Amino acid sequence: MKNITFAERLKEARKAANLSQQALADKIGRTKSTISRWESGERNPKMFEMVELENILGIQARDLMFGEQEITDTILPKISQVSSELTKPRQEKVLNFATNQLDEQNQEKKKEHAKIVSIKNEQEKFDLADLVDDSKVDWDKWVSFDGRPLTDEVKEAMKKALGKELEDK
C-alpha cells in the first residue's frame, strides 16, 4: 500500500472542500504558488498556516500530516458554506441547534463514563532485594497495619529484616 504524503492529503482536502488553489490561497492570505509548492511537496506550511488550513478545510492538522489513507468530503466546510448564505436569524437557529446537539453529545458521554468502573486487579510485583534499596522503593505506597504512613524506624527495621532474610539464603 502506498503511503500518502502530507502534500497529497492537503490536495485531497482542498478538493473535498471544493476550493481551487487560488481560492485557498486567498482565504489564508498566501499566493497560489505557495499552495502549489505545498501540494507538490516542495515546501511545507508553517505552524500558524497549519492552523489556518485546519479552520478553512475543516480537518485537523494531525490528520493532514499523519491521517487516514483517504480524505473524504468533510461536512464542516459544507455547513459553513451553507450557513454563511443564510440570513442572521436563520444562522442563529443553526447555531442553537448545533449547540443543543453538542450538549446532548456531552451528556451521553458523561452517562457512558459514569457506567464504567475501573478496578485495578494487577498486583504490584517486586523483587525482595529491591526493598533494601531506598531509590527503588516508593515508601509513600507502604502503610502500617493501622493505615498510617510508615515511620523511619519501621522502614529501617524492614530493611534490616529483609536484608538479613536475603543474606541467609
Coordinates of C-alpha atoms in Angstrom, one line a residue:
M1 CA 0.0 0.0 0.0
K2 CA 1.3 3.4 -1.0
N3 CA 2.0 5.9 1.8
I4 CA 0.1 9.1 1.2
T5 CA 2.1 12.2 1.9
F6 CA 1.1 15.5 3.5
A7 CA 1.1 17.1 0.1
E8 CA -1.3 14.6 -1.3
R9 CA -3.6 14.8 1.8
L10 CA -3.6 18.6 1.5
K11 CA -4.6 18.5 -2.2
E12 CA -7.4 16.0 -1.4
A13 CA -8.7 18.0 1.5
R14 CA -8.7 21.2 -0.6
K15 CA -10.6 19.5 -3.4
A16 CA -13.0 17.9 -0.9
A17 CA -13.7 21.5 0.3
N18 CA -14.4 22.5 -3.3
L19 CA -11.6 25.1 -3.3
S20 CA -9.2 25.9 -6.1
Q21 CA -5.6 26.6 -5.2
Q22 CA -6.3 30.3 -5.8
A23 CA -9.4 30.2 -3.5
L24 CA -7.5 28.6 -0.7
A25 CA -4.6 31.0 -1.2
D26 CA -7.0 34.0 -1.0
K27 CA -8.6 32.6 2.2
I28 CA -5.3 32.2 4.1
G29 CA -3.5 35.3 2.6
R30 CA -0.9 33.4 0.6
T31 CA -0.2 33.1 -3.1
K32 CA -1.4 30.3 -5.4
S33 CA 2.3 29.3 -6.0
T34 CA 2.7 28.8 -2.2
I35 CA -0.3 26.4 -2.2
S36 CA 1.2 24.7 -5.3
R37 CA 4.5 24.2 -3.6
W38 CA 2.8 22.7 -0.5
E39 CA 0.8 20.3 -2.7
S40 CA 3.9 19.3 -4.7
G41 CA 5.9 18.6 -1.5
E42 CA 8.5 21.3 -2.4
R43 CA 7.6 23.2 0.8
N44 CA 5.6 22.7 4.0
P45 CA 3.4 25.2 5.7
K46 CA 4.4 26.8 9.0
M47 CA 2.6 26.1 12.2
F48 CA 0.3 29.2 12.1
E49 CA -0.5 28.3 8.4
M50 CA -1.5 24.8 9.5
V51 CA -4.0 26.3 12.0
E52 CA -5.4 28.4 9.1
L53 CA -5.7 25.3 7.0
E54 CA -7.5 23.5 9.8
N55 CA -10.1 26.2 10.1
I56 CA -10.6 26.6 6.3
L57 CA -10.6 22.9 5.3
G58 CA -12.4 21.6 8.4
I59 CA -9.7 18.9 9.0
Q60 CA -7.2 18.8 11.9
A61 CA -3.6 19.3 11.2
R62 CA -2.6 16.0 12.6
D63 CA -5.0 14.3 10.1
L64 CA -3.4 16.2 7.3
M65 CA 0.1 15.2 8.4
F66 CA -0.5 11.6 9.6
G67 CA -4.1 11.0 8.9
E68 CA -6.0 8.2 7.2
Q69 CA -5.2 7.0 3.8
E70 CA -8.1 8.8 2.2
I71 CA -9.7 12.1 3.0
T72 CA -13.4 12.0 2.4
D73 CA -15.6 15.0 1.9
T74 CA -15.7 16.9 5.2
I75 CA -19.1 18.1 6.3
L76 CA -17.8 21.2 8.3
P77 CA -16.9 23.3 5.2
K78 CA -20.3 22.4 3.7
I79 CA -22.1 23.5 6.9
S80 CA -20.0 26.7 7.0
Q81 CA -20.7 27.4 3.3
V82 CA -24.5 26.8 3.6
S83 CA -24.9 28.7 6.9
S84 CA -22.9 31.7 5.6
E85 CA -25.6 32.1 2.9
L86 CA -28.4 32.2 5.5
T87 CA -29.9 35.3 7.0
K88 CA -28.8 36.2 10.5
P89 CA -32.0 34.8 12.2
R90 CA -31.6 31.5 10.4
Q91 CA -27.9 31.4 11.2
E92 CA -28.8 31.8 14.9
K93 CA -31.2 28.8 14.6
V94 CA -28.4 26.7 13.1
L95 CA -26.1 27.7 15.9
N96 CA -28.7 27.0 18.6
F97 CA -29.4 23.6 17.0
A98 CA -25.7 22.7 16.8
T99 CA -25.2 23.9 20.4
N100 CA -28.1 21.7 21.6
Q101 CA -26.6 18.7 19.7
L102 CA -23.2 19.3 21.3
D103 CA -24.8 19.4 24.8
E104 CA -26.7 16.2 24.2
Q105 CA -23.5 14.5 22.9
N106 CA -21.6 15.7 26.1
Q107 CA -24.4 14.4 28.3
E108 CA -24.3 11.0 26.6
K109 CA -20.5 10.8 27.1
K110 CA -21.0 11.6 30.8
K111 CA -23.5 8.8 31.1
E112 CA -21.2 6.4 29.4
H113 CA -18.3 7.3 31.7
A114 CA -20.5 7.0 34.7
K115 CA -21.2 3.4 33.8
I116 CA -17.5 2.5 33.6
V117 CA -16.0 1.3 36.8
S118 CA -12.2 0.9 36.8
I119 CA -10.9 -1.8 39.1
K120 CA -7.1 -2.5 39.2
N121 CA -6.7 -6.2 39.6
E122 CA -2.9 -6.3 38.9
Q123 CA -0.8 -6.7 41.9
E124 CA 2.5 -4.8 42.0
K125 CA 5.4 -7.3 41.6
F126 CA 8.8 -6.6 43.0
D127 CA 12.0 -8.4 44.0
L128 CA 12.5 -8.5 47.7
A129 CA 16.1 -7.4 47.2
D130 CA 14.8 -4.1 45.8
L131 CA 13.3 -3.3 49.2
V132 CA 16.7 -2.7 50.6
D133 CA 17.5 0.0 48.0
D134 CA 15.6 3.2 49.0
S135 CA 15.8 4.5 45.5
K136 CA 13.7 1.6 44.2
V137 CA 11.1 1.8 46.9
D138 CA 8.1 4.2 46.9
W139 CA 7.7 4.3 50.6
D140 CA 4.6 6.5 50.2
K141 CA 2.7 3.5 49.0
W142 CA 3.5 1.5 52.1
V143 CA 1.4 1.9 55.2
S144 CA 1.3 0.3 58.7
F145 CA -1.4 -2.1 59.9
D146 CA -3.5 0.9 61.1
G147 CA -3.3 2.6 57.8
R148 CA -0.8 5.3 58.8
P149 CA 2.4 6.0 56.8
L150 CA 5.4 4.1 57.9
T151 CA 7.8 5.8 60.3
D152 CA 11.5 6.0 59.5
E153 CA 12.2 3.4 62.3
V154 CA 9.8 0.9 60.7
K155 CA 11.3 1.4 57.3
E156 CA 14.8 0.7 58.8
A157 CA 13.5 -2.4 60.6
M158 CA 12.0 -3.7 57.3
K159 CA 15.3 -3.1 55.5
K160 CA 17.2 -4.9 58.2
A161 CA 14.8 -7.8 58.4
L162 CA 14.6 -8.3 54.7
G163 CA 18.3 -7.8 54.3
K164 CA 19.1 -10.5 56.8
E165 CA 16.5 -12.7 55.2
L166 CA 18.1 -12.3 51.8
E167 CA 21.6 -12.9 53.3
D168 CA 20.5 -16.1 54.9
K169 CA 19.6 -17.7 51.5

